[in-house]
Every structure is written in C-alpha cells, then in structure tokens.
Short mmCIF file of N, CA and C in Angstrom, two decimals:
data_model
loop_
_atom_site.label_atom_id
_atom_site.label_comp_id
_atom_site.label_asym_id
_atom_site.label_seq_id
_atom_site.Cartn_x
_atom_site.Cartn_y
_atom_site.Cartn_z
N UNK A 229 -58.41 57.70 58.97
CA UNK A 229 -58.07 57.00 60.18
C UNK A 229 -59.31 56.93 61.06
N UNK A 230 -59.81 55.74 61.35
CA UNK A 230 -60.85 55.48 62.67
C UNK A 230 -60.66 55.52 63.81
N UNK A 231 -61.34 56.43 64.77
CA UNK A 231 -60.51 56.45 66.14
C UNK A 231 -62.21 55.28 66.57
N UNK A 232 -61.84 54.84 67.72
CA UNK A 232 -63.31 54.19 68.51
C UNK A 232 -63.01 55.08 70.30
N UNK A 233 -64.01 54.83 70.98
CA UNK A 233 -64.48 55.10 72.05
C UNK A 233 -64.66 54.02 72.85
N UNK A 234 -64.27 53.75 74.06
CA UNK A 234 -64.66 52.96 74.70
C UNK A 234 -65.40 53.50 75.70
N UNK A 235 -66.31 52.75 76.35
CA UNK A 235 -67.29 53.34 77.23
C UNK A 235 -66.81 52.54 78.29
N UNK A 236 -66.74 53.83 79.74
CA UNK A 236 -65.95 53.21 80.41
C UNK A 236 -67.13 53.21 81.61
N UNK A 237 -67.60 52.40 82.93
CA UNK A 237 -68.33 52.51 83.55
C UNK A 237 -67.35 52.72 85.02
N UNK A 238 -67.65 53.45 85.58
CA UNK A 238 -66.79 54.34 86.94
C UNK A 238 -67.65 53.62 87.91
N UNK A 239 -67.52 53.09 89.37
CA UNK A 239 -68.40 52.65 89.92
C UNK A 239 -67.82 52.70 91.43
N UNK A 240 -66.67 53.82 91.54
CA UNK A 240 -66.68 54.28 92.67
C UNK A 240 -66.35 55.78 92.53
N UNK A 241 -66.66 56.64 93.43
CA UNK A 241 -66.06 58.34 93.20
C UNK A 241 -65.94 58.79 94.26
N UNK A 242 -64.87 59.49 94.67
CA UNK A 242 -64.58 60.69 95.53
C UNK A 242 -64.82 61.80 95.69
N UNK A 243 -65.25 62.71 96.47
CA UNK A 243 -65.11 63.78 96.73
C UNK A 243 -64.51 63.97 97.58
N UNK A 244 -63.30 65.06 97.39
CA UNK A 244 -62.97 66.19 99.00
C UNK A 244 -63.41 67.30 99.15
N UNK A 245 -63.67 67.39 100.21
CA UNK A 245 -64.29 68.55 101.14
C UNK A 245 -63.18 69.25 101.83
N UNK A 246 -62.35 70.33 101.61
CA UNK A 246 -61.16 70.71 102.52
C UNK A 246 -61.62 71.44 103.58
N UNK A 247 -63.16 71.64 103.49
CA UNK A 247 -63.40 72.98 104.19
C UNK A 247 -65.00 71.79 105.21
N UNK A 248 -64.50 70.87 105.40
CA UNK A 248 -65.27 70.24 106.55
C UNK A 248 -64.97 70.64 107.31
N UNK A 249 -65.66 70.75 108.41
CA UNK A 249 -65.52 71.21 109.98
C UNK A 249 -65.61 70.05 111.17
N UNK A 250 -65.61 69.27 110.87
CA UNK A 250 -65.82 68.27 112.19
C UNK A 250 -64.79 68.01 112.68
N UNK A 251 -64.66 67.76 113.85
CA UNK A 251 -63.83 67.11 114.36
C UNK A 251 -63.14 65.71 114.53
N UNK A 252 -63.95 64.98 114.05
CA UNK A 252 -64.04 63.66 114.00
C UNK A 252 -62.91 63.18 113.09
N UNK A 253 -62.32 61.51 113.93
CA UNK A 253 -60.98 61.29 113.55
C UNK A 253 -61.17 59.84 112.84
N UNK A 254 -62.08 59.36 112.35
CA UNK A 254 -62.61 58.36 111.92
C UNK A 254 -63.67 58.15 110.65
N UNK A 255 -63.44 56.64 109.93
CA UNK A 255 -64.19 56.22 109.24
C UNK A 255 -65.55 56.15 109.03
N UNK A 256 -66.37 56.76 108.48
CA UNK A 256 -67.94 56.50 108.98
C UNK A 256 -68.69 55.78 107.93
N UNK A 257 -68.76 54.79 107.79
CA UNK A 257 -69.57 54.26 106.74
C UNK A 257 -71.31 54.43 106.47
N UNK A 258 -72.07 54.87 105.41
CA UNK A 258 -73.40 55.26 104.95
C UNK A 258 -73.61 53.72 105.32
N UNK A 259 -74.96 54.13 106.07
CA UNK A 259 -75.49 55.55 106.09
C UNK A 259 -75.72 56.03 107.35
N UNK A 260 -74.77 55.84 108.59
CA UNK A 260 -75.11 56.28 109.69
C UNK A 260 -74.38 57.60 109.64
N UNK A 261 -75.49 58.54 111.00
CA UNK A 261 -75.40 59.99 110.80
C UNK A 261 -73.70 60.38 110.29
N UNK A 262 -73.48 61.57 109.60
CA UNK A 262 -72.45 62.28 109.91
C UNK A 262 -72.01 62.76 110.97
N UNK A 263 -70.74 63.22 111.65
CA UNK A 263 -70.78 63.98 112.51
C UNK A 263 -71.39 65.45 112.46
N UNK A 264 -71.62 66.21 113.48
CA UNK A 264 -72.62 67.41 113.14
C UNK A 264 -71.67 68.35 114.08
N UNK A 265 -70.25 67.48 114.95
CA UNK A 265 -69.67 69.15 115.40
C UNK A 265 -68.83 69.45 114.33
N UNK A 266 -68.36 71.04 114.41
CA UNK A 266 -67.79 72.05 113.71
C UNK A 266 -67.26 73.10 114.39
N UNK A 267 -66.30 72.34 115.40
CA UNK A 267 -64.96 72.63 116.05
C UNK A 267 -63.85 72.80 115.25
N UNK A 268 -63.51 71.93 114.08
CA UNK A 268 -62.14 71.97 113.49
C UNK A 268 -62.10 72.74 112.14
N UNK A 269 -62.85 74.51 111.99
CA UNK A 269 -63.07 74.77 110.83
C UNK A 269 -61.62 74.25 109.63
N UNK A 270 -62.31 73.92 108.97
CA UNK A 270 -61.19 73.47 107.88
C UNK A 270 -60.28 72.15 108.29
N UNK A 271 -61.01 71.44 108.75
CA UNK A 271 -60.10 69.50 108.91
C UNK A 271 -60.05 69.16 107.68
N UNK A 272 -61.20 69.19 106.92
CA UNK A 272 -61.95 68.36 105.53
C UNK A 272 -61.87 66.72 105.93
N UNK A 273 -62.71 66.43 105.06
CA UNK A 273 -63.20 65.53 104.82
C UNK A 273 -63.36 64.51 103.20
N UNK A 274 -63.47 63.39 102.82
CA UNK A 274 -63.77 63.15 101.74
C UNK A 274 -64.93 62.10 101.59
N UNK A 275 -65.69 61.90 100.90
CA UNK A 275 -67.03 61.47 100.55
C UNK A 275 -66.89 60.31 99.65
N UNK A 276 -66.82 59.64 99.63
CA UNK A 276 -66.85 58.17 98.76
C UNK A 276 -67.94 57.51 98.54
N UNK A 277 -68.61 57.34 97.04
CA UNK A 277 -69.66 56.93 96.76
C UNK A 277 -69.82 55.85 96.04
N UNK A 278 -70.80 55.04 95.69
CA UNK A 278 -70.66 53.74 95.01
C UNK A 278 -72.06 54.03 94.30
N UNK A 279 -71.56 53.49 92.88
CA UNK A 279 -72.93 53.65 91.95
C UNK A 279 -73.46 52.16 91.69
N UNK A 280 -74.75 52.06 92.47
CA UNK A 280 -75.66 50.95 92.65
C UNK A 280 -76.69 51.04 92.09
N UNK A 281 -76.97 50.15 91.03
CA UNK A 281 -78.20 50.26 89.97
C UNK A 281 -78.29 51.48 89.29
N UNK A 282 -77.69 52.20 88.88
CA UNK A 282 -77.45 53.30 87.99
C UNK A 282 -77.51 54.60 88.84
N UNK A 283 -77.87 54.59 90.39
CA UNK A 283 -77.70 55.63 91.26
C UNK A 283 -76.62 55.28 92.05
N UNK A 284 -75.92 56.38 92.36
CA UNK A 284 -75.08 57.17 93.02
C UNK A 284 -75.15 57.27 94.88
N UNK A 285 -74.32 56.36 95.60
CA UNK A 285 -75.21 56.09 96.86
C UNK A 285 -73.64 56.27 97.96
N UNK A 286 -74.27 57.20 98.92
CA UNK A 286 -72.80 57.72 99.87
C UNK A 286 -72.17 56.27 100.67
N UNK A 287 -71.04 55.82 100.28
CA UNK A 287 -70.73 54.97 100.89
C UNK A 287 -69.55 54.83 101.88
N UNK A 288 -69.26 55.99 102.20
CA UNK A 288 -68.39 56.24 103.32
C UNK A 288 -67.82 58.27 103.41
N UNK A 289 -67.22 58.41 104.58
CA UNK A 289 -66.88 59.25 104.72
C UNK A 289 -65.71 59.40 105.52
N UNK A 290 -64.73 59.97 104.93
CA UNK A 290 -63.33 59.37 105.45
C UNK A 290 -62.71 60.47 106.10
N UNK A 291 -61.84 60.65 107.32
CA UNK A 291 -61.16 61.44 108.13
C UNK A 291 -59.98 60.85 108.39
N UNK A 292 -58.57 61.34 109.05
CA UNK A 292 -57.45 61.38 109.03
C UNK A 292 -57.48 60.53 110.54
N UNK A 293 -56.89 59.90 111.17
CA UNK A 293 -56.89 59.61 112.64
C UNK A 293 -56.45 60.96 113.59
N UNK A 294 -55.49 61.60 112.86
CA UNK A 294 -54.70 62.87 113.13
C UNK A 294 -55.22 63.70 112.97
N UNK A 295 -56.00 64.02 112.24
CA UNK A 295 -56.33 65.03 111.43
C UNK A 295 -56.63 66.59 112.48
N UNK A 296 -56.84 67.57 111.98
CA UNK A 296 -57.03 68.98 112.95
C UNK A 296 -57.42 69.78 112.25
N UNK A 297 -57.46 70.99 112.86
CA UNK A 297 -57.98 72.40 112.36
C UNK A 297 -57.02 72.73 111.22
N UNK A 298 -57.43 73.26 110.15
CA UNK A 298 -57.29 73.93 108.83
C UNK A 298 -56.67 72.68 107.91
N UNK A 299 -56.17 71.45 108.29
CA UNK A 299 -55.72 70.53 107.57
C UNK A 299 -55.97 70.27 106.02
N UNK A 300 -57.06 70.94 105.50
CA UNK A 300 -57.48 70.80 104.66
C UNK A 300 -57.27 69.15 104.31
N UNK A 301 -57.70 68.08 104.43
CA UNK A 301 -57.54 67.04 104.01
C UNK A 301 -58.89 67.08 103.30
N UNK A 302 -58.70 66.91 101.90
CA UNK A 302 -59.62 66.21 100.94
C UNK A 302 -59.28 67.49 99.80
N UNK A 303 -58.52 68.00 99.95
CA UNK A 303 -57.67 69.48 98.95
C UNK A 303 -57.74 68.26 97.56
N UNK A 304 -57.11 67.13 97.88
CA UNK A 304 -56.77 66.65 96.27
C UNK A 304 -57.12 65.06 96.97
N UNK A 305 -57.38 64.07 95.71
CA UNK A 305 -58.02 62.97 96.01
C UNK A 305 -57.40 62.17 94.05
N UNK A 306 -57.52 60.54 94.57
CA UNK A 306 -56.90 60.09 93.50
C UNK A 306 -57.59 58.54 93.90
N UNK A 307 -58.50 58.10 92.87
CA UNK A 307 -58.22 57.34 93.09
C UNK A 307 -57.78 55.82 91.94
N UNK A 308 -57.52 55.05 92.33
CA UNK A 308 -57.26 53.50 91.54
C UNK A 308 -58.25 51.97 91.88
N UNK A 309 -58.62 51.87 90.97
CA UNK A 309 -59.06 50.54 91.89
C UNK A 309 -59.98 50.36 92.79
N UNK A 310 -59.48 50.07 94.07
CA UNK A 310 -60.21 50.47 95.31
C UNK A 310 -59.28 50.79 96.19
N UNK A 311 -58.16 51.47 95.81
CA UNK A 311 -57.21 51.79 96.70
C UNK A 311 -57.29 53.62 96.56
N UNK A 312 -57.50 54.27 97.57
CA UNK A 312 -57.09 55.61 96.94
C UNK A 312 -56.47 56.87 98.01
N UNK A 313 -55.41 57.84 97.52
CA UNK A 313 -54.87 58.95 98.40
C UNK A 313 -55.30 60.15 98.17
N UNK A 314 -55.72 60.93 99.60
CA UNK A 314 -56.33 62.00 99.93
C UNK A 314 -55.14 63.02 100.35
N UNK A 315 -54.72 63.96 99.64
CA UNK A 315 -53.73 65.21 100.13
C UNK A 315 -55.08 65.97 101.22
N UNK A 316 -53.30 66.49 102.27
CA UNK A 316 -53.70 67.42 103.54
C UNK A 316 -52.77 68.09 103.76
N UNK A 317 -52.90 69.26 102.45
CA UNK A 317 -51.27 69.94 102.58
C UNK A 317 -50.99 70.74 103.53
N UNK A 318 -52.29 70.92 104.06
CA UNK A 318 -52.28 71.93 105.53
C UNK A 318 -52.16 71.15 107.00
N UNK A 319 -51.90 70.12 106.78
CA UNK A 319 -51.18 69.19 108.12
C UNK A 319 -49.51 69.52 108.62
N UNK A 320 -49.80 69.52 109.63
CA UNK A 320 -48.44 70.39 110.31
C UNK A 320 -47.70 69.27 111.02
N UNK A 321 -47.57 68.22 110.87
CA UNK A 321 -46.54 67.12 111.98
C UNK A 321 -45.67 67.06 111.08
N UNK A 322 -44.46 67.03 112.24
CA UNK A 322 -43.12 67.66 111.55
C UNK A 322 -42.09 66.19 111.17
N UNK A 323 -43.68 64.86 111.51
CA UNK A 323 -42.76 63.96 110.92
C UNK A 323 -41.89 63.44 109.43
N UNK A 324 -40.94 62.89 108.86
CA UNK A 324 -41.03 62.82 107.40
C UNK A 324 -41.18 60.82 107.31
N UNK A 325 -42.00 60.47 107.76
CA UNK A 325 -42.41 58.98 108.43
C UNK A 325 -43.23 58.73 107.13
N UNK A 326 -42.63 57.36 106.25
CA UNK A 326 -44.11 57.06 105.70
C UNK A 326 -44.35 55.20 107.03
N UNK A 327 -45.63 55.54 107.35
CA UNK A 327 -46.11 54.85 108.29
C UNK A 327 -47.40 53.96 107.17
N UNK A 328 -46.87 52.44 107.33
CA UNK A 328 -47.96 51.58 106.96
C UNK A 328 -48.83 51.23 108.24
N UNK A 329 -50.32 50.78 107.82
CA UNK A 329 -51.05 50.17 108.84
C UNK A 329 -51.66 50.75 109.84
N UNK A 330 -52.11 50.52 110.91
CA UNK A 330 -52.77 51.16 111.51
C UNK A 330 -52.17 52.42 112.85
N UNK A 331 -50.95 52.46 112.43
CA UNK A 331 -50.48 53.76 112.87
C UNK A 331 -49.33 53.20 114.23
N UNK A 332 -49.40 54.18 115.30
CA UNK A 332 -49.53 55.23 116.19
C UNK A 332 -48.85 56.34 114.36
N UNK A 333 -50.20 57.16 114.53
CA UNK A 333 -50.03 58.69 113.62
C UNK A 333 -49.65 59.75 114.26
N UNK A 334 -48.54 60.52 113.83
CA UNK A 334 -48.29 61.87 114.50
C UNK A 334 -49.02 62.67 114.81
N UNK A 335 -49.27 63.07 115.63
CA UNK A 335 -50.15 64.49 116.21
C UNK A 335 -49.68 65.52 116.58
N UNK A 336 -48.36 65.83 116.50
CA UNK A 336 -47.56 67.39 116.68
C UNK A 336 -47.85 68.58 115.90
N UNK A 337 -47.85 69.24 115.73
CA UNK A 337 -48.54 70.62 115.51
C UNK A 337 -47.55 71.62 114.92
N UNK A 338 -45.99 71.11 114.74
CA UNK A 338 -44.74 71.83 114.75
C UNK A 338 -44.41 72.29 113.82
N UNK A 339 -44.74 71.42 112.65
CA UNK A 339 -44.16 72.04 111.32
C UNK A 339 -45.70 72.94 110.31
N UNK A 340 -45.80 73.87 110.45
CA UNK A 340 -46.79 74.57 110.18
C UNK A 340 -46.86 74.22 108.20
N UNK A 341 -47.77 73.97 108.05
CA UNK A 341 -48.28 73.76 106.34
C UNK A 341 -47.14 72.30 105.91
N UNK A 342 -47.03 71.80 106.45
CA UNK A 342 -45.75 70.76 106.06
C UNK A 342 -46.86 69.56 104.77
N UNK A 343 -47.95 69.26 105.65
CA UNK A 343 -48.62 68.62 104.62
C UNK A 343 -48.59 66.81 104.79
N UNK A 344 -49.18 66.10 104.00
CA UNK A 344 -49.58 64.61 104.17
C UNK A 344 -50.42 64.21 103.48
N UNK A 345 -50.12 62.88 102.99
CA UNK A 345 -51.29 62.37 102.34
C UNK A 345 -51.54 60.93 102.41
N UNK A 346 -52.61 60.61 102.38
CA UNK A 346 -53.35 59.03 103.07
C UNK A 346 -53.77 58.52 102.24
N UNK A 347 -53.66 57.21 102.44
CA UNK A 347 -53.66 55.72 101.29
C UNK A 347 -54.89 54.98 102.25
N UNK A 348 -56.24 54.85 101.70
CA UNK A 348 -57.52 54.27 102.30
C UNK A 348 -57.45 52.96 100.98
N UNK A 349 -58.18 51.69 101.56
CA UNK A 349 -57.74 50.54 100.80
C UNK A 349 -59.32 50.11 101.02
N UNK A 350 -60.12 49.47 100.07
CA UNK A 350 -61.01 48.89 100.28
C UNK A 350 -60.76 47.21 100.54
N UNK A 351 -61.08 47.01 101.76
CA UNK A 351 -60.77 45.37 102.44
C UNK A 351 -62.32 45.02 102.73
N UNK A 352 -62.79 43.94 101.94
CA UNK A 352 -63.83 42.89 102.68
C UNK A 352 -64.73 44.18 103.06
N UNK A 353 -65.33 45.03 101.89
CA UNK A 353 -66.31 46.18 101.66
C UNK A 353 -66.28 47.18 102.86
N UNK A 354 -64.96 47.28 103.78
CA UNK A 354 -64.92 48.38 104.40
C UNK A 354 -63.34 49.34 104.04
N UNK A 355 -63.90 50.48 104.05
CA UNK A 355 -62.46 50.99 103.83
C UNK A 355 -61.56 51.81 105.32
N UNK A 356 -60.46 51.21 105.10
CA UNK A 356 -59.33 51.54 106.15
C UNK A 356 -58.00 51.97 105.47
N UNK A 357 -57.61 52.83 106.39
CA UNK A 357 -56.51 53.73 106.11
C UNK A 357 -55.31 52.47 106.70
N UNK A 358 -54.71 52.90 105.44
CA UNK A 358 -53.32 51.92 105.22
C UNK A 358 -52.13 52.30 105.08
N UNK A 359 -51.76 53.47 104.85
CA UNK A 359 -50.81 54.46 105.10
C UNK A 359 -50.90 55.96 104.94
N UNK A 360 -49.65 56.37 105.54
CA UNK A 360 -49.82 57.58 105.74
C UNK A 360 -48.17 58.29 105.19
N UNK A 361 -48.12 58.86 104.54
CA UNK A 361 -47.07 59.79 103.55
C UNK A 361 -46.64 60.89 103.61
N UNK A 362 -45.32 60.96 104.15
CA UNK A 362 -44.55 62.67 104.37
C UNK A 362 -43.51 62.65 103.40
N UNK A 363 -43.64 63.69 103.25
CA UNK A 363 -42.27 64.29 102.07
C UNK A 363 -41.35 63.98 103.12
N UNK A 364 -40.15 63.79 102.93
CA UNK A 364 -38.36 63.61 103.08
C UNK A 364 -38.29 65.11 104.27
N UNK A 365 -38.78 66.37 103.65
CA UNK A 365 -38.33 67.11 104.10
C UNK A 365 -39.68 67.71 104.59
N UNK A 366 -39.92 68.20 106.20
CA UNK A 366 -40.58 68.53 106.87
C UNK A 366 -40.95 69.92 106.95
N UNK A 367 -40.85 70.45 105.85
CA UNK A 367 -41.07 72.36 105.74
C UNK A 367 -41.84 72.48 105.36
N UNK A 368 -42.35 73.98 105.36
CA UNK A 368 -43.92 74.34 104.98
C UNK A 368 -43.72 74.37 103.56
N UNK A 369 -44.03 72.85 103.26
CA UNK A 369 -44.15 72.87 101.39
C UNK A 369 -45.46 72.68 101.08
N UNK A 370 -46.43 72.53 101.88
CA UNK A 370 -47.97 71.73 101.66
C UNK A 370 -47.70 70.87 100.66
N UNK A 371 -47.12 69.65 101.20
CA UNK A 371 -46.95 68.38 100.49
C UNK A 371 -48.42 67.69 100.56
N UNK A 372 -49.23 67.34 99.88
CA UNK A 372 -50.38 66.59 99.73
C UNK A 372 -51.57 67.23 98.83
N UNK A 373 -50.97 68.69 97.72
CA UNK A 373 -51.48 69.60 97.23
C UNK A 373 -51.94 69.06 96.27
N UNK A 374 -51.45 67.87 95.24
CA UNK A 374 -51.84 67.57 94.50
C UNK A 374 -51.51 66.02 94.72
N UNK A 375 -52.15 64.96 94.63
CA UNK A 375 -51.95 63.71 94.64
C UNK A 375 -52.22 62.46 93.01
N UNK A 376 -51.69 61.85 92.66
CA UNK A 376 -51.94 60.84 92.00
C UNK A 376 -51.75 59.60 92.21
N UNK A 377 -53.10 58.44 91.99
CA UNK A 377 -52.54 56.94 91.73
C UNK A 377 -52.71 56.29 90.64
N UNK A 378 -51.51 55.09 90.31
CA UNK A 378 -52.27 54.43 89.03
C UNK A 378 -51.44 52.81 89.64
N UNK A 379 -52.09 52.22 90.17
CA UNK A 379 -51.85 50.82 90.37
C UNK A 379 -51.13 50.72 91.77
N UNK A 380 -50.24 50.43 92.07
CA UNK A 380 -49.00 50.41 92.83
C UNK A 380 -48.17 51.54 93.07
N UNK A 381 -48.26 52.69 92.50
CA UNK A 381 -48.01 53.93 92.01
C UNK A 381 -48.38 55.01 92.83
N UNK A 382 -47.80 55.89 93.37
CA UNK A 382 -48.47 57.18 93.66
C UNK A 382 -47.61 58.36 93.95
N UNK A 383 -47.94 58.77 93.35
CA UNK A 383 -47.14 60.62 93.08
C UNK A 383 -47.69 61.73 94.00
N UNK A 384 -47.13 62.33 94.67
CA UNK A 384 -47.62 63.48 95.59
C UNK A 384 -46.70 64.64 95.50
N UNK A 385 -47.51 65.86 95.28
CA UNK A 385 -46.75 66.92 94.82
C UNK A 385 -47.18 68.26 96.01
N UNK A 386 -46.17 68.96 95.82
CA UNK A 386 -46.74 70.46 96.87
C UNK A 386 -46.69 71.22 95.94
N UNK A 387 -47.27 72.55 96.98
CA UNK A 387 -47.67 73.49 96.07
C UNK A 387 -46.48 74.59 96.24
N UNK A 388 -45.42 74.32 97.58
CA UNK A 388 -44.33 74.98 96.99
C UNK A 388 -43.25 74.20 96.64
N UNK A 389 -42.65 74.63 95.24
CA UNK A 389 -42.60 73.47 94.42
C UNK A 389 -40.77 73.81 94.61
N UNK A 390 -40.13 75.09 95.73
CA UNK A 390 -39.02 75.35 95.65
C UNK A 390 -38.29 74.57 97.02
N UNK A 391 -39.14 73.87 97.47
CA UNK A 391 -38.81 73.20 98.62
C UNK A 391 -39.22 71.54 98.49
N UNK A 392 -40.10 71.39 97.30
CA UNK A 392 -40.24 69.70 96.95
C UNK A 392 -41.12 69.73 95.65
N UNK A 393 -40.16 68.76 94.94
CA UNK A 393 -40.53 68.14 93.04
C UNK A 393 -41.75 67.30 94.22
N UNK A 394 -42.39 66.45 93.39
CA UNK A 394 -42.59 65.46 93.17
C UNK A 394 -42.43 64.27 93.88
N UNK A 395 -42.88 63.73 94.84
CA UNK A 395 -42.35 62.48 95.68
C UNK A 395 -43.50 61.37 95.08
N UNK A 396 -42.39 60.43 94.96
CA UNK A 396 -42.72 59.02 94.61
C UNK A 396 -42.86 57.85 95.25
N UNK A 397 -44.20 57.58 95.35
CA UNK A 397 -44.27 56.00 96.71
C UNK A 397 -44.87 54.95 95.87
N UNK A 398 -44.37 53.66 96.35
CA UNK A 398 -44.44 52.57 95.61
C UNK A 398 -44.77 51.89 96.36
N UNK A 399 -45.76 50.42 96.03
CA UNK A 399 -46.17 49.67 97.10
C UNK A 399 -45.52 48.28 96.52
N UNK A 400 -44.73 48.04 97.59
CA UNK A 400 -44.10 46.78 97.62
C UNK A 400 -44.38 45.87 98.69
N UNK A 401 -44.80 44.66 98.42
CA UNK A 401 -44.89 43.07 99.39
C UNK A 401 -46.59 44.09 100.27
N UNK A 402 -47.16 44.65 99.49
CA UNK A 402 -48.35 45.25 100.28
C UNK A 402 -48.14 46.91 101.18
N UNK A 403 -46.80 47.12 101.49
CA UNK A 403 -46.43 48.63 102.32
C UNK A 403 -46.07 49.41 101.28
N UNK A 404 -46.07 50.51 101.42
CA UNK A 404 -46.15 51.71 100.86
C UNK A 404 -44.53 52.04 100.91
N UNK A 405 -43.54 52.46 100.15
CA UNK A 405 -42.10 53.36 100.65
C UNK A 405 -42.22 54.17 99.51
N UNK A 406 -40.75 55.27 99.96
CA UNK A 406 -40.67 56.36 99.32
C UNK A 406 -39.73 56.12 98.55
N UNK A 407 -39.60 56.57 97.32
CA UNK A 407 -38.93 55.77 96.10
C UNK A 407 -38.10 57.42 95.88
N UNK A 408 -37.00 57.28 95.96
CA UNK A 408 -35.88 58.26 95.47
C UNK A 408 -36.00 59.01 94.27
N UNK A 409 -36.32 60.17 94.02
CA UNK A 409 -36.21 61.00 92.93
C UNK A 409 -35.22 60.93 91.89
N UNK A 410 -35.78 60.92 90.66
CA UNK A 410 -35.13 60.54 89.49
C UNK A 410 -34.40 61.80 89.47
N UNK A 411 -32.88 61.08 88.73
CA UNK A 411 -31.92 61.54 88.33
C UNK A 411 -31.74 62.71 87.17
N UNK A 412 -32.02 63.60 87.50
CA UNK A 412 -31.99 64.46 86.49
C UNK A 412 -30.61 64.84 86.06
N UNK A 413 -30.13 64.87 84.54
CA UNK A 413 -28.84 65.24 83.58
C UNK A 413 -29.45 66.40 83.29
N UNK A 414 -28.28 67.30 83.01
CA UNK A 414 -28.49 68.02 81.86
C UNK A 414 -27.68 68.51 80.72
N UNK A 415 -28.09 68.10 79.85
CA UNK A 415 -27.62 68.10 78.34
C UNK A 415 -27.03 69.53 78.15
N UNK A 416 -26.99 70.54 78.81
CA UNK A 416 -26.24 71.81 78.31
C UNK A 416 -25.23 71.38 78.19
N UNK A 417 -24.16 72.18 77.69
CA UNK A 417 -22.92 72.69 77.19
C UNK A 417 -22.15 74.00 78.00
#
C-alpha cells in the first residue's frame, strides 16, 4: 500500500501568552510598539504572525476589550482560515451571553474562573474581534481551557469538565450561536 504526503504551507500562526501583563484592551497591529505596562499580571495576550517570503513576521497582537488581571487569555488558541478563537478560562463575568460584533462586553468580576473565549476575523488585512462566547452556565468551570475551529465550527471545552462537556458554536448568516449539546443514549441494559 502507498501512502503520499502532502506538503502543506501554513501562512498564518498564533501564539498565546496567558501570562502577559499589560493592561491593554486592544488590537495592536506590527509593528507599532507593544504595550510596556504590567499592571494586569496574568491578562495574556496572543501574537499572530504572517509568513512573508519564507520569514516569519509579527503581525498583530491581540487583547480582549474586557480583558483583566489573571484572565489568562491566550491559555488555548485555534485557528481556521483567517478566522480564529482564543480561550480565557480565567475570565470571571458572570455573563452566559454569546455577543456578536463589536460588543458593549461584560466587565463584572462576579463569577470567579467562569471563563470565555473570542472569535478575531481577519477583514480587509486587519483583524477584529467578532464575538465573544460563554458557556450556558456561569460557574467556575474555566470555560475557554481548551478551544477548537474548523470552518464554521467551534468547540470550547473547560477544564472542569463536572460542571461543562463541550460547548458547541456555529456560525450562521455570519453570527456566531450556541448550538445545543448532543443527545446522548445509552445502550445499557
């Protein structure tokens, strides 16, 4: 049996940083400075790069509008395309809101480790945050622990897994919703 290889060329990449410190609640596109305060130990941050002529070149740096101290946002990162979601399982707003577009974003402080995760879209070579994603249920599950996308698709998981499976968001007519957890049977006797 012949297997083949395809050679695949990657030509955007992420990094998260959970353990950024800035304060800063905004988009910064390369190559103007970073922010340099380190008020919010542990906001994070994520790093988005574009490979131009066979190098590797910083092409943005992305923050939460909300975002705060220990948030860890950039814990988990996914991306598709040019669409991609950043988990912040250490975000505490006790909303369970998935919010398309450019917000008003929660800023409450209430639900301690509750968690979130953000959908950044590349539009006309800048990237902007396009939604924003809460689990159903607002408890300290650190929902945004692990994230996945594949098209239209995106899966967000916590890390306590006795308070939330798996949440499923789907992008329909362009907005983001939360798609109801599959039906689990079980075949015992």
């Amino acid at each position: 049996m012949k297997s083949s290889w395809t050679k695949r060329c990657f030509i955007l990449k992420v990094v998260g940083n959970r353990y950024d410190d800035s304060c800063t609640t905004a988009i910064v596109a390369a190559p103007n400075p970073y922010p340099t305060d380190t008020g919010c130990t542990g906001a994070g941050a994520a790093y988005v790069s574009k490979r131009v002529n066979g190098t590797w070149m910083q092409e943005a740096y992305l923050k939460p509008p909300n975002g705060g101290k220990s948030d860890g946002f950039g814990t988990s990162v996914s991306i598709s395309g040019t669409t991609l979601v950043i988990g912040a399982p250490y975000e505490d707003s006790c909303s369970t809101a998935v919010i398309n577009g450019a917000g008003p974003y929660p800023d409450d402080k209430d639900c301690n480790n509750a968690g979130a995760a953000y959908v950044f879209s590349k539009v006309d070579d800048e990237w902007a945050l396009v939604a924003y994603l809460k689990n159903p249920n607002a408890h300290r599950n650190f929902f945004g622990d692990s994230v996945s996308i594949d098209g239209d698709t995106i899966v967000v998981g916590c890390y306590s897994e006795s308070d939330c499976g798996p949440v499923t968001f789907e992008r329909v007519g362009g907005a983001w919703e939360r798609r109801p957890p599959p039906l689990v049977t079980s075949t015992q006797a």
